[in-house]
mmCIF file of C-alpha atoms in Angstrom:
data_model
loop_
_atom_site.group_PDB
_atom_site.id
_atom_site.type_symbol
_atom_site.label_atom_id
_atom_site.label_comp_id
_atom_site.label_asym_id
_atom_site.label_seq_id
_atom_site.Cartn_x
_atom_site.Cartn_y
_atom_site.Cartn_z
ATOM 1 C CA MET A 13 0.188 -0.189 -0.105
ATOM 2 C CA LYS A 14 1.074 3.284 -1.262
ATOM 3 C CA ALA A 15 2.228 6.201 1.604
ATOM 4 C CA LYS A 16 -0.901 8.323 0.730
ATOM 5 C CA GLU A 17 -3.253 5.418 1.279
ATOM 6 C CA TRP A 18 -2.033 4.530 4.308
ATOM 7 C CA LYS A 19 -2.329 8.332 5.241
ATOM 8 C CA SER A 20 -5.623 8.260 4.028
ATOM 9 C CA SER A 21 -6.681 4.905 6.334
ATOM 10 C CA LEU A 22 -5.341 6.720 9.117
ATOM 11 C CA MET A 23 -7.536 9.769 8.396
ATOM 12 C CA LEU A 24 -10.873 7.677 7.967
ATOM 13 C CA LEU A 25 -9.993 5.575 11.354
ATOM 14 C CA LEU A 26 -9.635 8.704 13.224
ATOM 15 C CA THR A 27 -12.829 9.537 11.875
ATOM 16 C CA ALA A 28 -14.385 6.204 12.702
ATOM 17 C CA ALA A 29 -13.157 7.006 16.473
ATOM 18 C CA ILE A 30 -14.536 10.566 16.517
ATOM 19 C CA TRP A 31 -18.020 9.221 15.121
ATOM 20 C CA GLY A 32 -18.096 6.314 17.368
ATOM 21 C CA VAL A 33 -17.929 8.700 20.731
ATOM 22 C CA ALA A 34 -20.539 10.821 18.983
ATOM 23 C CA PHE A 35 -22.917 8.111 19.543
ATOM 24 C CA VAL A 36 -23.005 9.135 23.284
ATOM 25 C CA ALA A 37 -23.196 12.706 22.509
ATOM 26 C CA GLN A 38 -26.237 11.817 20.024
ATOM 27 C CA SER A 39 -27.873 9.644 22.936
ATOM 28 C CA VAL A 40 -27.557 12.688 25.394
ATOM 29 C CA GLY A 41 -28.760 15.320 23.199
ATOM 30 C CA MET A 42 -31.724 13.336 22.223
ATOM 31 C CA ASP A 43 -32.705 13.604 26.039
ATOM 32 C CA TYR A 44 -33.403 17.429 25.489
ATOM 33 C CA ILE A 45 -33.955 18.146 21.904
ATOM 34 C CA GLY A 46 -35.486 16.959 18.567
ATOM 35 C CA PRO A 47 -33.589 14.885 15.784
ATOM 36 C CA PHE A 48 -34.130 18.085 13.340
ATOM 37 C CA THR A 49 -33.060 20.678 16.219
ATOM 38 C CA PHE A 50 -30.012 18.193 17.213
ATOM 39 C CA ASN A 51 -28.833 17.908 13.425
ATOM 40 C CA ALA A 52 -29.400 21.608 12.607
ATOM 41 C CA ILE A 53 -27.446 23.082 15.207
ATOM 42 C CA ARG A 54 -24.578 20.479 15.060
ATOM 43 C CA SER A 55 -24.432 21.038 11.177
ATOM 44 C CA LEU A 56 -24.305 24.597 11.640
ATOM 45 C CA VAL A 57 -21.936 24.570 14.468
ATOM 46 C CA GLY A 58 -19.728 22.409 12.251
ATOM 47 C CA GLY A 59 -19.704 24.882 9.370
ATOM 48 C CA LEU A 60 -19.098 27.681 11.247
ATOM 49 C CA VAL A 61 -16.070 26.299 13.092
ATOM 50 C CA LEU A 62 -14.652 25.457 9.667
ATOM 51 C CA ILE A 63 -14.719 29.500 8.499
ATOM 52 C CA PRO A 64 -11.689 30.143 10.306
ATOM 53 C CA CYS A 65 -9.603 26.927 9.572
ATOM 54 C CA ILE A 66 -10.329 27.668 5.636
ATOM 55 C CA TRP A 67 -8.893 31.293 6.066
ATOM 56 C CA LEU A 68 -5.703 29.836 7.889
ATOM 57 C CA LEU A 69 -5.441 27.260 5.224
ATOM 58 C CA ASN A 70 -5.536 30.004 2.582
ATOM 59 C CA ARG A 71 -3.006 32.319 4.141
ATOM 60 C CA LYS A 72 -0.240 29.428 4.149
ATOM 61 C CA LYS A 73 -1.529 28.289 0.575
ATOM 62 C CA PRO A 74 1.236 29.289 -1.921
ATOM 63 C CA ALA A 75 0.023 31.659 -4.555
ATOM 64 C CA ALA A 76 0.702 28.963 -7.222
ATOM 65 C CA GLN A 77 -1.940 26.814 -5.795
ATOM 66 C CA GLU A 78 -4.696 29.131 -6.132
ATOM 67 C CA ASP A 79 -5.897 28.322 -9.652
ATOM 68 C CA THR A 80 -5.283 24.797 -9.631
ATOM 69 C CA PRO A 81 -8.435 22.682 -11.050
ATOM 70 C CA ALA A 82 -9.101 22.040 -7.125
ATOM 71 C CA GLN A 83 -10.274 25.581 -6.419
ATOM 72 C CA ASN A 84 -13.037 25.439 -9.357
ATOM 73 C CA GLY A 85 -15.653 27.539 -7.624
ATOM 74 C CA ARG A 86 -18.956 25.463 -9.718
ATOM 75 C CA THR A 87 -17.344 22.163 -8.783
ATOM 76 C CA LEU A 88 -16.976 22.884 -5.080
ATOM 77 C CA PHE A 89 -20.446 24.332 -4.342
ATOM 78 C CA ILE A 90 -22.238 21.409 -6.751
ATOM 79 C CA GLY A 91 -19.957 19.124 -4.692
ATOM 80 C CA GLY A 92 -20.678 20.956 -1.049
ATOM 81 C CA ILE A 93 -24.693 20.974 -1.925
ATOM 82 C CA CYS A 94 -25.050 17.122 -3.103
ATOM 83 C CA CYS A 95 -22.893 16.084 0.001
ATOM 84 C CA GLY A 96 -25.204 18.618 2.224
ATOM 85 C CA VAL A 97 -28.496 16.980 0.460
ATOM 86 C CA ALA A 98 -27.582 13.600 1.301
ATOM 87 C CA LEU A 99 -25.981 14.114 4.579
ATOM 88 C CA ALA A 100 -29.532 15.996 5.629
ATOM 89 C CA VAL A 101 -31.452 13.104 4.567
ATOM 90 C CA ALA A 102 -29.152 10.351 6.035
ATOM 91 C CA SER A 103 -28.716 12.272 9.621
ATOM 92 C CA SER A 104 -32.144 12.874 9.910
ATOM 93 C CA LEU A 105 -33.492 9.266 8.810
ATOM 94 C CA GLN A 106 -31.345 8.097 11.334
ATOM 95 C CA GLN A 107 -31.716 10.320 14.270
ATOM 96 C CA MET A 108 -35.736 9.846 13.553
ATOM 97 C CA GLY A 109 -35.269 6.070 13.420
ATOM 98 C CA ILE A 110 -33.021 5.518 16.847
ATOM 99 C CA GLN A 111 -36.343 7.140 18.442
ATOM 100 C CA TYR A 112 -38.210 3.974 17.306
ATOM 101 C CA THR A 113 -35.661 1.113 17.576
ATOM 102 C CA SER A 114 -32.934 -0.057 19.752
ATOM 103 C CA VAL A 115 -29.521 1.023 19.634
ATOM 104 C CA GLY A 116 -28.141 -2.113 18.421
ATOM 105 C CA LYS A 117 -30.433 -2.665 15.710
ATOM 106 C CA ALA A 118 -29.612 1.132 14.385
ATOM 107 C CA GLY A 119 -25.566 0.314 14.706
ATOM 108 C CA PHE A 120 -25.972 -2.929 12.579
ATOM 109 C CA ILE A 121 -28.623 -1.592 9.711
ATOM 110 C CA THR A 122 -26.567 1.625 9.577
ATOM 111 C CA ALA A 123 -23.449 -0.418 9.302
ATOM 112 C CA LEU A 124 -25.015 -2.027 6.328
ATOM 113 C CA TYR A 125 -23.512 0.620 4.178
ATOM 114 C CA ILE A 126 -20.433 -1.291 3.506
ATOM 115 C CA VAL A 127 -22.377 -3.658 1.578
ATOM 116 C CA ILE A 128 -24.607 -0.979 -0.092
ATOM 117 C CA VAL A 129 -21.470 0.871 -1.361
ATOM 118 C CA PRO A 130 -20.443 -1.917 -3.281
ATOM 119 C CA LEU A 131 -23.648 -2.728 -4.743
ATOM 120 C CA LEU A 132 -24.309 0.652 -5.726
ATOM 121 C CA GLY A 133 -20.723 1.109 -7.311
ATOM 122 C CA LEU A 134 -21.694 -1.991 -9.578
ATOM 123 C CA LEU A 135 -24.746 0.146 -10.892
ATOM 124 C CA PHE A 136 -21.687 2.474 -12.216
ATOM 125 C CA LYS A 137 -19.487 -0.692 -13.677
ATOM 126 C CA ARG A 138 -17.159 -0.514 -10.675
ATOM 127 C CA ARG A 139 -15.564 -3.959 -9.878
ATOM 128 C CA VAL A 140 -14.896 -5.134 -6.803
ATOM 129 C CA SER A 141 -12.289 -7.546 -6.060
ATOM 130 C CA GLY A 142 -13.268 -11.071 -4.294
ATOM 131 C CA LEU A 143 -10.962 -9.954 -1.562
ATOM 132 C CA ILE A 144 -13.233 -6.884 -1.014
ATOM 133 C CA TRP A 145 -16.120 -9.389 -0.786
ATOM 134 C CA VAL A 146 -14.803 -11.725 1.224
ATOM 135 C CA ALA A 147 -13.982 -8.664 3.951
ATOM 136 C CA VAL A 148 -17.498 -7.359 3.263
ATOM 137 C CA VAL A 149 -18.945 -10.476 4.325
ATOM 138 C CA ILE A 150 -16.498 -10.910 7.511
ATOM 139 C CA ALA A 151 -17.389 -7.291 8.539
ATOM 140 C CA VAL A 152 -21.097 -7.811 8.570
ATOM 141 C CA GLY A 153 -21.008 -10.897 10.403
ATOM 142 C CA GLY A 154 -18.967 -8.965 12.774
ATOM 143 C CA MET A 155 -21.472 -6.009 13.060
ATOM 144 C CA TYR A 156 -23.966 -8.569 13.778
ATOM 145 C CA LEU A 157 -22.448 -10.532 16.413
ATOM 146 C CA LEU A 158 -21.437 -7.021 17.896
ATOM 147 C CA CYS A 159 -24.695 -4.942 17.616
ATOM 148 C CA ILE A 160 -27.508 -7.450 17.670
ATOM 149 C CA THR A 161 -28.400 -8.640 21.173
ATOM 150 C CA GLU A 162 -32.378 -9.405 20.621
ATOM 151 C CA GLY A 163 -34.825 -11.196 18.288
ATOM 152 C CA PHE A 164 -34.559 -9.526 14.460
ATOM 153 C CA SER A 165 -37.953 -7.715 13.519
ATOM 154 C CA VAL A 166 -38.555 -4.960 11.038
ATOM 155 C CA GLY A 167 -40.309 -2.110 12.454
ATOM 156 C CA LYS A 168 -40.943 1.508 11.828
ATOM 157 C CA GLY A 169 -37.476 2.402 13.360
ATOM 158 C CA ASP A 170 -35.822 -0.237 11.192
ATOM 159 C CA LEU A 171 -36.963 0.917 7.875
ATOM 160 C CA LEU A 172 -36.136 4.705 8.932
ATOM 161 C CA VAL A 173 -32.704 3.485 9.697
ATOM 162 C CA MET A 174 -32.170 1.350 6.912
ATOM 163 C CA ALA A 175 -33.264 4.169 4.395
ATOM 164 C CA SER A 176 -30.482 6.288 6.126
ATOM 165 C CA ALA A 177 -27.664 3.676 5.244
ATOM 166 C CA PHE A 178 -28.601 3.818 1.633
ATOM 167 C CA CYS A 179 -28.278 7.655 2.009
ATOM 168 C CA PHE A 180 -25.169 7.392 3.553
ATOM 169 C CA SER A 181 -23.684 4.809 0.798
ATOM 170 C CA ALA A 182 -25.129 7.383 -1.690
ATOM 171 C CA HIS A 183 -23.159 10.300 0.678
ATOM 172 C CA ILE A 184 -20.028 7.968 0.400
ATOM 173 C CA LEU A 185 -19.880 7.818 -3.373
ATOM 174 C CA ILE A 186 -20.653 11.610 -3.843
ATOM 175 C CA ILE A 187 -17.573 12.040 -1.531
ATOM 176 C CA ASP A 188 -15.391 9.835 -3.971
ATOM 177 C CA TYR A 189 -16.526 11.628 -6.958
ATOM 178 C CA PHE A 190 -16.040 15.115 -5.755
ATOM 179 C CA SER A 191 -13.249 14.711 -3.431
ATOM 180 C CA PRO A 192 -10.113 14.807 -6.223
ATOM 181 C CA LYS A 193 -12.058 18.201 -7.858
ATOM 182 C CA ALA A 194 -12.361 20.153 -4.916
ATOM 183 C CA ASP A 195 -10.928 21.523 -1.765
ATOM 184 C CA GLY A 196 -11.922 19.125 0.883
ATOM 185 C CA VAL A 197 -12.127 21.473 4.022
ATOM 186 C CA LYS A 198 -14.137 23.864 1.780
ATOM 187 C CA MET A 199 -16.779 21.446 0.415
ATOM 188 C CA SER A 200 -17.081 20.184 4.016
ATOM 189 C CA CYS A 201 -17.847 23.586 5.047
ATOM 190 C CA ILE A 202 -20.510 23.966 2.326
ATOM 191 C CA GLN A 203 -22.216 20.637 3.029
ATOM 192 C CA PHE A 204 -22.731 21.423 6.797
ATOM 193 C CA LEU A 205 -24.111 24.754 6.221
ATOM 194 C CA VAL A 206 -26.700 23.129 3.485
ATOM 195 C CA CYS A 207 -27.405 20.365 6.104
ATOM 196 C CA GLY A 208 -27.960 22.913 8.772
ATOM 197 C CA LEU A 209 -30.083 25.013 6.718
ATOM 198 C CA LEU A 210 -32.003 21.958 5.289
ATOM 199 C CA CYS A 211 -32.817 20.424 8.899
ATOM 200 C CA ALA A 212 -34.019 23.836 10.231
ATOM 201 C CA VAL A 213 -36.941 24.164 8.048
ATOM 202 C CA PRO A 214 -38.645 20.999 9.678
ATOM 203 C CA MET A 215 -36.905 21.998 13.309
ATOM 204 C CA LEU A 216 -39.263 25.001 12.972
ATOM 205 C CA ILE A 217 -42.080 23.668 11.741
ATOM 206 C CA MET A 218 -42.244 20.468 13.673
ATOM 207 C CA GLU A 219 -40.158 20.838 16.893
ATOM 208 C CA ARG A 220 -40.037 24.787 17.767
ATOM 209 C CA PRO A 221 -37.491 24.051 20.382
ATOM 210 C CA SER A 222 -37.008 26.706 23.055
ATOM 211 C CA LEU A 223 -33.547 28.270 24.189
ATOM 212 C CA PRO A 224 -33.469 26.762 27.631
ATOM 213 C CA GLN A 225 -33.713 23.215 25.728
ATOM 214 C CA ILE A 226 -30.981 23.926 23.358
ATOM 215 C CA LEU A 227 -28.844 25.378 26.349
ATOM 216 C CA ALA A 228 -29.438 22.045 28.178
ATOM 217 C CA ALA A 229 -27.929 20.112 25.373
ATOM 218 C CA TRP A 230 -24.995 22.420 24.970
ATOM 219 C CA MET A 231 -22.132 20.008 25.268
ATOM 220 C CA PRO A 232 -23.141 16.827 23.277
ATOM 221 C CA LEU A 233 -23.864 19.817 20.745
ATOM 222 C CA ILE A 234 -20.687 21.477 20.686
ATOM 223 C CA TYR A 235 -19.059 17.658 20.798
ATOM 224 C CA ALA A 236 -21.168 16.840 17.791
ATOM 225 C CA GLY A 237 -20.890 20.223 15.991
ATOM 226 C CA VAL A 238 -16.886 20.896 16.449
ATOM 227 C CA PHE A 239 -15.512 17.216 16.618
ATOM 228 C CA SER A 240 -18.235 14.748 15.080
ATOM 229 C CA CYS A 241 -19.148 17.313 12.005
ATOM 230 C CA GLY A 242 -16.384 19.795 11.606
ATOM 231 C CA VAL A 243 -13.031 17.549 12.022
ATOM 232 C CA GLY A 244 -14.749 14.044 11.560
ATOM 233 C CA TYR A 245 -16.607 14.608 8.142
ATOM 234 C CA THR A 246 -13.512 16.571 6.983
ATOM 235 C CA LEU A 247 -10.866 13.957 7.618
ATOM 236 C CA GLN A 248 -13.473 11.951 5.816
ATOM 237 C CA ILE A 249 -13.578 14.133 2.560
ATOM 238 C CA VAL A 250 -9.713 14.656 2.991
ATOM 239 C CA GLY A 251 -9.202 10.556 3.405
ATOM 240 C CA GLN A 252 -11.149 9.470 0.802
ATOM 241 C CA ARG A 253 -8.981 11.157 -1.718
ATOM 242 C CA HIS A 254 -6.545 8.174 -2.346
ATOM 243 C CA ILE A 255 -8.319 5.249 -1.443
ATOM 244 C CA ASP A 256 -11.499 3.124 -2.915
ATOM 245 C CA PRO A 257 -14.718 3.948 -1.569
ATOM 246 C CA THR A 258 -15.551 0.223 -0.463
ATOM 247 C CA ILE A 259 -12.332 0.063 1.662
ATOM 248 C CA ALA A 260 -13.399 3.419 3.224
ATOM 249 C CA SER A 261 -16.743 2.341 4.186
ATOM 250 C CA LEU A 262 -15.254 -0.590 6.069
ATOM 251 C CA ILE A 263 -13.003 1.570 7.950
ATOM 252 C CA LEU A 264 -15.680 3.916 8.746
ATOM 253 C CA SER A 265 -17.712 0.899 9.986
ATOM 254 C CA LEU A 266 -15.519 0.755 12.896
ATOM 255 C CA GLU A 267 -17.459 3.719 14.405
ATOM 256 C CA SER A 268 -19.856 1.147 15.686
ATOM 257 C CA VAL A 269 -17.005 -0.719 17.190
ATOM 258 C CA ILE A 270 -15.821 2.215 18.976
ATOM 259 C CA SER A 271 -19.014 3.491 20.202
ATOM 260 C CA VAL A 272 -19.445 0.099 21.867
ATOM 261 C CA LEU A 273 -15.828 0.927 23.542
ATOM 262 C CA ALA A 274 -16.809 4.537 24.264
ATOM 263 C CA GLY A 275 -19.842 2.774 25.830
ATOM 264 C CA TRP A 276 -18.005 0.934 27.935
ATOM 265 C CA VAL A 277 -15.336 3.457 29.203
ATOM 266 C CA ILE A 278 -17.568 6.480 29.312
ATOM 267 C CA LEU A 279 -20.918 4.802 30.547
ATOM 268 C CA GLY A 280 -19.524 1.885 32.359
ATOM 269 C CA GLN A 281 -21.440 -0.512 29.929
ATOM 270 C CA LYS A 282 -19.217 -4.063 29.536
ATOM 271 C CA LEU A 283 -18.377 -6.141 26.740
ATOM 272 C CA THR A 284 -19.912 -9.373 26.434
ATOM 273 C CA VAL A 285 -18.066 -12.237 24.710
ATOM 274 C CA ARG A 286 -20.040 -12.107 22.184
ATOM 275 C CA GLU A 287 -19.386 -8.338 21.236
ATOM 276 C CA LEU A 288 -15.741 -8.964 21.609
ATOM 277 C CA ILE A 289 -15.606 -11.475 19.016
ATOM 278 C CA GLY A 290 -17.846 -9.011 16.648
ATOM 279 C CA CYS A 291 -14.789 -6.118 17.250
ATOM 280 C CA ILE A 292 -12.551 -9.217 16.286
ATOM 281 C CA LEU A 293 -14.217 -10.047 12.952
ATOM 282 C CA VAL A 294 -14.514 -6.241 11.961
ATOM 283 C CA PHE A 295 -10.618 -5.437 12.689
ATOM 284 C CA CYS A 296 -9.785 -8.551 10.611
ATOM 285 C CA ALA A 297 -11.964 -7.520 7.724
ATOM 286 C CA ILE A 298 -10.650 -3.743 7.781
ATOM 287 C CA ILE A 299 -7.062 -5.667 7.816
ATOM 288 C CA LEU A 300 -7.984 -8.089 5.157
ATOM 289 C CA ALA A 301 -9.317 -5.234 2.718
ATOM 290 C CA GLN A 302 -6.029 -3.277 3.197
ATOM 291 C CA LEU A 303 -4.037 -5.932 2.196
ATOM 292 C CA PRO A 304 -1.903 -6.047 -1.430
ATOM 293 C CA GLN A 305 -4.101 -7.314 -4.526
ATOM 294 C CA LYS A 306 -2.712 -8.790 -7.576
ATOM 295 C CA GLU A 307 -3.990 -5.770 -9.780
ATOM 296 C CA GLU A 308 -2.809 -7.433 -13.329
ATOM 297 C CA LYS A 309 -5.718 -10.300 -12.799
ATOM 298 C CA ILE A 310 -8.758 -7.971 -12.044
ATOM 299 C CA GLU A 311 -9.134 -5.285 -14.946
ATOM 300 C CA GLU A 312 -9.543 -2.073 -13.323
ATOM 301 C CA ALA A 313 -12.876 -0.463 -13.226
ATOM 302 C CA PRO A 314 -13.249 3.376 -13.279
ATOM 303 C CA ARG A 315 -12.560 4.702 -10.438
ATOM 304 C CA ARG A 316 -15.027 7.954 -10.753
ATOM 305 C CA LEU A 317 -18.728 7.926 -11.173
#
């Protein structure tokens, strides 16, 4: 694996860690405010946090790079808007679904994007190697052992989270298409502002939160906004520049593993033998997906949509 790919993998691993801990913030935040309010505020906070970061990065950027293709304004805004719309729909569906289903089911169903991503990629004639498919199967098995602790049934919440998994898959593929063509940090900022504004509409119509409610949830909102949104999704956009989207989805699926570990450390929840086996299987899948492959025996499919 090339140095750039290792760096991208580490960025995505850090993203998964941030998102995994954010499950604790999401759980606490929902005790005070509704799903649209939570998503709207954290997304706007994430976008605003990135504005000074963009200013600092532009100051350090050499003048020769100002007119590069990565700075194409039209592509940047289209990419940011597309990512923002996908993120708004995905995060809202997930947040609503968690209200009607168990966290274990929600975690497993959301993690199905590691299967959905390569399936959607096939629609655009992107081939996936057999080794990746084996890793996907192992990861799904690990997610089942890790998250499903009761009888599986399909309810309202399950369907909402399943729909969010498809939207998160679309979000990953959209990033895969636009990230090499636009500034990652700027596109991340735009996507959060778009997501926040879109979520603010149903927030004002359906939830109408009060200031005391929002202030009561300030800590989970700050974490979710600054770290989960501002830092996490930016690392995702930058990290996906030099890595296949299927492998990226596998690494990002570690957020479910880390969320269990965060619950153990922060909330005092203990891991069962079943959950430990699930963690091991997921880690094995990630390692398997990162192994070098014999490219000469596999026709390279178009990498972009």
